CSV table of C-alpha atoms in Angstrom, one decimal:
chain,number,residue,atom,x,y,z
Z,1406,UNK,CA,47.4,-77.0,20.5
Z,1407,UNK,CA,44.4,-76.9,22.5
Z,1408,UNK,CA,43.2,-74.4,25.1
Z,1409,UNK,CA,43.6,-76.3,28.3
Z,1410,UNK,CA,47.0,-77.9,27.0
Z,1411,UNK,CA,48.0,-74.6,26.1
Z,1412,UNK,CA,46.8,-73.2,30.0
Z,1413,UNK,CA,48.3,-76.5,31.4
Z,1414,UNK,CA,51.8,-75.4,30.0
Z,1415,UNK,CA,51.7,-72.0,31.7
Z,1416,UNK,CA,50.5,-73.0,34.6
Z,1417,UNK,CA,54.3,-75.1,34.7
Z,1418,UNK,CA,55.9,-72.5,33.5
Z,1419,UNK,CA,54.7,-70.5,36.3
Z,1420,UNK,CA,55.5,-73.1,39.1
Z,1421,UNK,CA,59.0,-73.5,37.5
Z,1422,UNK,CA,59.4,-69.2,37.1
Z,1423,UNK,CA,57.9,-68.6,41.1
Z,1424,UNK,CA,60.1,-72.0,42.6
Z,1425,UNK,CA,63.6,-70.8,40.4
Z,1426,UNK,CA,62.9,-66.7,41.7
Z,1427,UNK,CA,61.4,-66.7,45.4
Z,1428,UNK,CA,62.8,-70.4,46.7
Z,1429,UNK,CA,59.0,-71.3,47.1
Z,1430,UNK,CA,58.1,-74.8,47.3
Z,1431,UNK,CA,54.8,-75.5,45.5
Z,1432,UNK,CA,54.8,-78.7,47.4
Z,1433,UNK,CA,53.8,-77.3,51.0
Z,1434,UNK,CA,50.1,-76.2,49.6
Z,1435,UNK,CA,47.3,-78.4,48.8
Z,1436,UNK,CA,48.0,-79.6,44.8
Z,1437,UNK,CA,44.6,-79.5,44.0
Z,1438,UNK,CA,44.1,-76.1,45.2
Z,1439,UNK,CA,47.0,-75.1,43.8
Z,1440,UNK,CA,46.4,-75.7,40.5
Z,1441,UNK,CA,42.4,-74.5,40.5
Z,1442,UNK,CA,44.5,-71.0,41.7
Z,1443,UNK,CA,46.7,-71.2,38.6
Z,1444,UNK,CA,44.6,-71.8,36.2
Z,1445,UNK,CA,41.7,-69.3,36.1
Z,1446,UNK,CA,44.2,-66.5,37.2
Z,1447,UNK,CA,46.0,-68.0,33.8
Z,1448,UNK,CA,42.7,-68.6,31.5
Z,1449,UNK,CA,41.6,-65.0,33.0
Z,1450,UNK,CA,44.7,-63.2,32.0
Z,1451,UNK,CA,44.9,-65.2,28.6
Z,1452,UNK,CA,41.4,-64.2,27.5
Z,1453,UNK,CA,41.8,-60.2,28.3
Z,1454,UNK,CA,44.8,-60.5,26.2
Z,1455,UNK,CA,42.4,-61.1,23.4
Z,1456,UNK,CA,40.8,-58.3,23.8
Z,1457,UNK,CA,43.7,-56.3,23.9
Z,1458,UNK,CA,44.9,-57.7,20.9
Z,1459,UNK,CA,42.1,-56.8,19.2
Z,1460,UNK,CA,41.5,-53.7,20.1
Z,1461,UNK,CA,45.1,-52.7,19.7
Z,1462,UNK,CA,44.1,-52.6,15.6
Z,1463,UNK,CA,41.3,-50.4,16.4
Z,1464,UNK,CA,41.8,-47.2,15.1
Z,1465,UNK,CA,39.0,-45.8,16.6
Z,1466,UNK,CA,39.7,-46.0,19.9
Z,1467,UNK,CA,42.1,-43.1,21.2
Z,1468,UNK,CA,45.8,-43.5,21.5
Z,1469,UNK,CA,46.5,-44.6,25.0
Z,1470,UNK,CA,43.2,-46.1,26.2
Z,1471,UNK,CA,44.4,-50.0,25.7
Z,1472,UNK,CA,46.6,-49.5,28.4
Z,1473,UNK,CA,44.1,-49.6,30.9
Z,1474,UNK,CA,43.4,-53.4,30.1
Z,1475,UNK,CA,46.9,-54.1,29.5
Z,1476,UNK,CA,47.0,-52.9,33.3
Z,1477,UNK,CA,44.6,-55.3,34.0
Z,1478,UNK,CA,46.8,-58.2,32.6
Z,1479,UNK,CA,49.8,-56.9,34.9
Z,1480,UNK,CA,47.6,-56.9,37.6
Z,1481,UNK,CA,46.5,-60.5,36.7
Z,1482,UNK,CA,50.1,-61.7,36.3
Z,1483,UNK,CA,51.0,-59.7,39.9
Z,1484,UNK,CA,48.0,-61.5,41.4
Z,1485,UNK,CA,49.0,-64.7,39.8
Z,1486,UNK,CA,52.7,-64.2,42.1
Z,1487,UNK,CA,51.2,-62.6,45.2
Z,1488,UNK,CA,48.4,-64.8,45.5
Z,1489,UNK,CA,50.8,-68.1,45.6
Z,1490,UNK,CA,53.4,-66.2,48.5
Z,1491,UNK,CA,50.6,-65.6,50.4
Z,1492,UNK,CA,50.1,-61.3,49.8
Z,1493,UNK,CA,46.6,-61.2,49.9
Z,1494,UNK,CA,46.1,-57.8,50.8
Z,1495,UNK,CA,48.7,-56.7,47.8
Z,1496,UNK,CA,46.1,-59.0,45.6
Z,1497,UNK,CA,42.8,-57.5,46.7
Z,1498,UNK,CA,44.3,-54.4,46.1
Z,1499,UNK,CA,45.4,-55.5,42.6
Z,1500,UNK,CA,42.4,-56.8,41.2
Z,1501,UNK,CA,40.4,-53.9,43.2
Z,1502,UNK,CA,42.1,-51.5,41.0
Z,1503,UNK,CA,41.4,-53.6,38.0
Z,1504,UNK,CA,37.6,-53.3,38.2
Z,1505,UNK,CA,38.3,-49.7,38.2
Z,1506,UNK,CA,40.0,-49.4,34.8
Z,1507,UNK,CA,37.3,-51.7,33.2
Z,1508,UNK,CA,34.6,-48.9,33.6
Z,1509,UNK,CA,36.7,-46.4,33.1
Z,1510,UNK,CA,38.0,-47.7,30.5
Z,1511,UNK,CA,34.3,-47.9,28.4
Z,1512,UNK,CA,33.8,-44.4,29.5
Z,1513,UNK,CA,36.3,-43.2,28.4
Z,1514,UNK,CA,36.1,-44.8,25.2
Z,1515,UNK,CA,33.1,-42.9,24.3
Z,1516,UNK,CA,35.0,-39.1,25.4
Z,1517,UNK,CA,37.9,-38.4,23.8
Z,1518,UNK,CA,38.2,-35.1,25.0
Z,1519,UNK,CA,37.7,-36.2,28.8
Z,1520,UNK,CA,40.4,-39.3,27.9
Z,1521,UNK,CA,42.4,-35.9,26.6
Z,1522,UNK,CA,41.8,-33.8,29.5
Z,1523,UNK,CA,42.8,-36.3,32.3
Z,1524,UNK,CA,46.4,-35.4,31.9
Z,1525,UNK,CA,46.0,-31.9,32.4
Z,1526,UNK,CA,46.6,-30.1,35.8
Z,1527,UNK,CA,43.1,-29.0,35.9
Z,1528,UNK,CA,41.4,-32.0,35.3
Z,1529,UNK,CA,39.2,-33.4,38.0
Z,1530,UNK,CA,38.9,-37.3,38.2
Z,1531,UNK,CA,35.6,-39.2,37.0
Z,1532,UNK,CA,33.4,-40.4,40.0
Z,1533,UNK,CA,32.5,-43.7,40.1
Z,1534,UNK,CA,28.8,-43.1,40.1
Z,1535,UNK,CA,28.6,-41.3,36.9
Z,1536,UNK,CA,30.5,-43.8,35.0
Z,1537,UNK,CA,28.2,-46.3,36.2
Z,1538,UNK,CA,25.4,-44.0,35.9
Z,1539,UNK,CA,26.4,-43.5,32.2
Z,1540,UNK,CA,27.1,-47.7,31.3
Z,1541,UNK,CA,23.5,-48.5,32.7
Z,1542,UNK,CA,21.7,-46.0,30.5
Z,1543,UNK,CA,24.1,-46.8,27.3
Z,1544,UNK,CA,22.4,-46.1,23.9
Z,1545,UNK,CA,23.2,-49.7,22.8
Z,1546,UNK,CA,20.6,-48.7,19.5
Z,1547,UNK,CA,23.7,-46.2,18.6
Z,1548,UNK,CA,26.1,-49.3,17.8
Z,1549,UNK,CA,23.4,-52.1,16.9
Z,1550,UNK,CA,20.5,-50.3,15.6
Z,1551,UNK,CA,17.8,-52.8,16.1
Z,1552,UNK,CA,19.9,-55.9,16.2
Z,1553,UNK,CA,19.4,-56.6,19.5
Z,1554,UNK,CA,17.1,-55.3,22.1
Z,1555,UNK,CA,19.0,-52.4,23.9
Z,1556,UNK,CA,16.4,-52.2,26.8
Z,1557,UNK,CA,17.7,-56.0,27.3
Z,1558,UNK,CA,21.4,-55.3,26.9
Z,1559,UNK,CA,20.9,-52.4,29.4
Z,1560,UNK,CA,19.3,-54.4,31.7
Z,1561,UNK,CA,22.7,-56.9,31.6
Z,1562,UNK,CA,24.5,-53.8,32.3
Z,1563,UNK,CA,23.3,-53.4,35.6
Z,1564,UNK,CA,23.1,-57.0,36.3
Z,1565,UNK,CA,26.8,-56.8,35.8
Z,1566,UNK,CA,27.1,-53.4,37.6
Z,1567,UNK,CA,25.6,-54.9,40.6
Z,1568,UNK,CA,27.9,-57.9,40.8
Z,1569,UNK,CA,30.8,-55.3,40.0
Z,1570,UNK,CA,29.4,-53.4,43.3
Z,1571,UNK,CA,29.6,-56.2,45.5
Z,1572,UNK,CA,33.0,-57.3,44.3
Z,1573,UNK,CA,34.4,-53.7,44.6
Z,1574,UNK,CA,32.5,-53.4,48.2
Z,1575,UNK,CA,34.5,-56.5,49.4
Z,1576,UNK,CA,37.3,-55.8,47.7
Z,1577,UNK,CA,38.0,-52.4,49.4
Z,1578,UNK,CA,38.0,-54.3,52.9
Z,1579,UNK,CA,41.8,-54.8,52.4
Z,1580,UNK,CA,42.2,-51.4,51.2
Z,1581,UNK,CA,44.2,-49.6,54.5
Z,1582,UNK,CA,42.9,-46.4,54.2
Z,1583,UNK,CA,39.2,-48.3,54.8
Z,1584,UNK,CA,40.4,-50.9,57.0
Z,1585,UNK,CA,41.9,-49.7,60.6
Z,1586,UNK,CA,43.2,-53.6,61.2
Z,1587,UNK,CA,45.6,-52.2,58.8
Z,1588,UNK,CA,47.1,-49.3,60.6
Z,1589,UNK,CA,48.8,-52.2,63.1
Z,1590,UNK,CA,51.4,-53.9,61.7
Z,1591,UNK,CA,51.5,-56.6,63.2
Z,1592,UNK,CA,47.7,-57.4,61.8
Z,1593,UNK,CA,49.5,-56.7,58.5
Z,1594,UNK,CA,52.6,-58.7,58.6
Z,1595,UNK,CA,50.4,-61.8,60.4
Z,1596,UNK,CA,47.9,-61.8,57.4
Z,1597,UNK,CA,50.9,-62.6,55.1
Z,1598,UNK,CA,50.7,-66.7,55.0
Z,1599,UNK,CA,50.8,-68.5,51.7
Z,1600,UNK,CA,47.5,-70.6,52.7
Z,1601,UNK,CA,44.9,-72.2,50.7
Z,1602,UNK,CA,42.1,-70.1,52.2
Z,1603,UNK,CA,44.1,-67.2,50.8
Z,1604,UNK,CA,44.6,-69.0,47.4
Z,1605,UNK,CA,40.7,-70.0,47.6
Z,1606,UNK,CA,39.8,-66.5,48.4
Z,1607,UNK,CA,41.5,-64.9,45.7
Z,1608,UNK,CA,40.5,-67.3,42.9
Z,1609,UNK,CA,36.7,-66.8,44.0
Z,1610,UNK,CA,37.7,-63.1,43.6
Z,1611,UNK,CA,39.6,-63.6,40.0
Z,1612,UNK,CA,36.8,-65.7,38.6
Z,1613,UNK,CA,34.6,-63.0,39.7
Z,1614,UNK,CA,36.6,-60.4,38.3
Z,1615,UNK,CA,36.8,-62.1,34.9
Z,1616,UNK,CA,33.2,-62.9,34.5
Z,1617,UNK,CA,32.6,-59.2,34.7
Z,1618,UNK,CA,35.4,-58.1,32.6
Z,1619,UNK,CA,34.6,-60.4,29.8
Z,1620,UNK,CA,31.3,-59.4,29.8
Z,1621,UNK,CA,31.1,-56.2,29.4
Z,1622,UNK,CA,33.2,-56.7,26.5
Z,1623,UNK,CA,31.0,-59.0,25.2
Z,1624,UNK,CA,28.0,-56.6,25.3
Z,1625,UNK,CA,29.9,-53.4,24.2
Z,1626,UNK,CA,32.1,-55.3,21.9
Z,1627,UNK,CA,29.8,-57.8,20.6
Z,1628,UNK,CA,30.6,-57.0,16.6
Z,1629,UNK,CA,34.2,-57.5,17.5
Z,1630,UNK,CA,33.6,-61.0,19.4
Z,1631,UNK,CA,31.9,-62.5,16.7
Z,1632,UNK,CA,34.7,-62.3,14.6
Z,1633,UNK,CA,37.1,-63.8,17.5
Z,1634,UNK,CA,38.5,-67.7,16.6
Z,1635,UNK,CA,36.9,-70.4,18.0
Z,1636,UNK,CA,39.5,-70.7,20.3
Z,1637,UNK,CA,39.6,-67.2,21.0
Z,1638,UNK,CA,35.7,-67.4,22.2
Z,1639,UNK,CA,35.8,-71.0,23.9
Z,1640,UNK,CA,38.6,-69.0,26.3
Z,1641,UNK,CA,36.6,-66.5,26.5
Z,1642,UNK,CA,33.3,-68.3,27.6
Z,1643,UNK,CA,35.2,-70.5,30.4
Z,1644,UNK,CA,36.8,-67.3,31.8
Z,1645,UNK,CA,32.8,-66.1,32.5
Z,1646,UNK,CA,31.5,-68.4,35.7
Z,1647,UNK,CA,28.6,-66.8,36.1
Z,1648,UNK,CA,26.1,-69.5,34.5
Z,1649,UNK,CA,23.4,-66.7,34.5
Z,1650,UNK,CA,25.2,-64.0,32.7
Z,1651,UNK,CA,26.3,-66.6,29.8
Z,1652,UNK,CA,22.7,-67.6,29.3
Z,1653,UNK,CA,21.4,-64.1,29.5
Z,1654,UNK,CA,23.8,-63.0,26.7
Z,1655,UNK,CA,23.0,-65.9,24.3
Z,1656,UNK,CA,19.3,-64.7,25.1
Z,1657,UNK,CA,20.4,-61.5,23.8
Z,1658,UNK,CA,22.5,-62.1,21.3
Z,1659,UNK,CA,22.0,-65.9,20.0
Z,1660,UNK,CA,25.4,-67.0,20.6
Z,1661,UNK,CA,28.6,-66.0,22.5
């Protein structure tokens, strides 16, 4: 079966499994629209799978640290049902919290004994800007001695970071603790509306969200994604809009 027959399929079964459990009636939203929504919150959530099947034969990472992208796919999947009721905020929040556990989760992959430490009492959470701090000045010559160029690869890093920064920027508009519109509930109940500027807004935010994702585990990963099937990668590719970050990579490392 091929990729888009195989994304076409769930994107039924998800009409047929939101219709059957909430009474919602895809009908009263643009098709088109509809169906754009669908599928790259589907592709998306498809191709981290991937990488969460393949990591989850890694013995090197620690025990416990796949779960932070399995997360991400319940997020996806959550999105994927919020998105189409018309919970935008609930779906912001979702995919805000996702970008979160994609840099933690290549931190952490590299400490052990923070990973180990974070479910102690005592342990004080990671800041945000030393995680990023640490990704943008990554010895990439550790993992492909001279391969590659690493001063490249870190420069995709913070290409990557920077679209990551404006995604979690927006993003944390429709968190309530930075948002007063949100202490009203009225502004809060109002905003629910299964609309396709909602559905719009969210895939923009999912497409983004996946091209970063994807990415970085392309560049920290790369020895594992070349060994991916051909299906595997083409799912991969499509889930990464960003034109420039695709060419930048083959750059970098001839293919993807």
């Amino acid at each position: 079966m091929s990729v888009d027959q195989h994304i076409k399929e769930q994107v039924e079964l998800v009409k047929k499994y939101i219709e059957d459990h909430f009474g919602f009636h895809m009908k009263d939203l643009d098709r088109d629209i509809l169906n754009n929504f669908f599928i790259k919150i589907i592709s998306g959530s498809i191709s981290i799978k991937i990488w969460v099947k393949n990591f989850s034969s890694n013995a090197v990472l620690q025990k416990g640290l796949i779960e932070y992208l399995r997360e991400i796919v319940s997020n996806t999947n959550q999105v994927l049902v919020l998105g189409t009721l018309g919970f935008k905020s609930a779906s912001c929040a979702m995919i805000r919290r996702s970008l979160e556990n994609i840099i933690v989760f290549l931190y952490y992959k590299d400490h052990p004994v923070e990973f180990f430490k974070k479910s102690m009492p005592t342990y004080r959470p990671l800041k945000i800007k030393d995680i990023k701090d640490y990704l943008q000045t990554y010895p990439f010559e550790m993992i492909y001695n001279d391969m590659f160029n690493s001063n490249e690869l870190r420069s995709m890093v913070k290409k990557v970071i920077s679209i990551w920064d404006q995604e979690y920027e927006e993003l944390s508009n429709f968190i309530h603790t930075t948002n007063e519109l949100y202490f009203e509930l009225i502004n809060y109940i109002d905003e629910i509306t299964p609309q396709p500027d909602n559905l719009e807004y969210i895939r923009n935010r999912i497409e983004k969200m996946n091209s970063i994702i994807n990415s970085f585990n392309i560049l920290f990963f790369f020895n594992d994604y070349k060994h991916f099937s051909n299906e595997e990668k083409t799912l991969i590719r499509l889930s990464i809009e960003n034109i420039g970050l695709k060419q930048k990579m083959i750059e970098i490392f001839g293919e993807i």
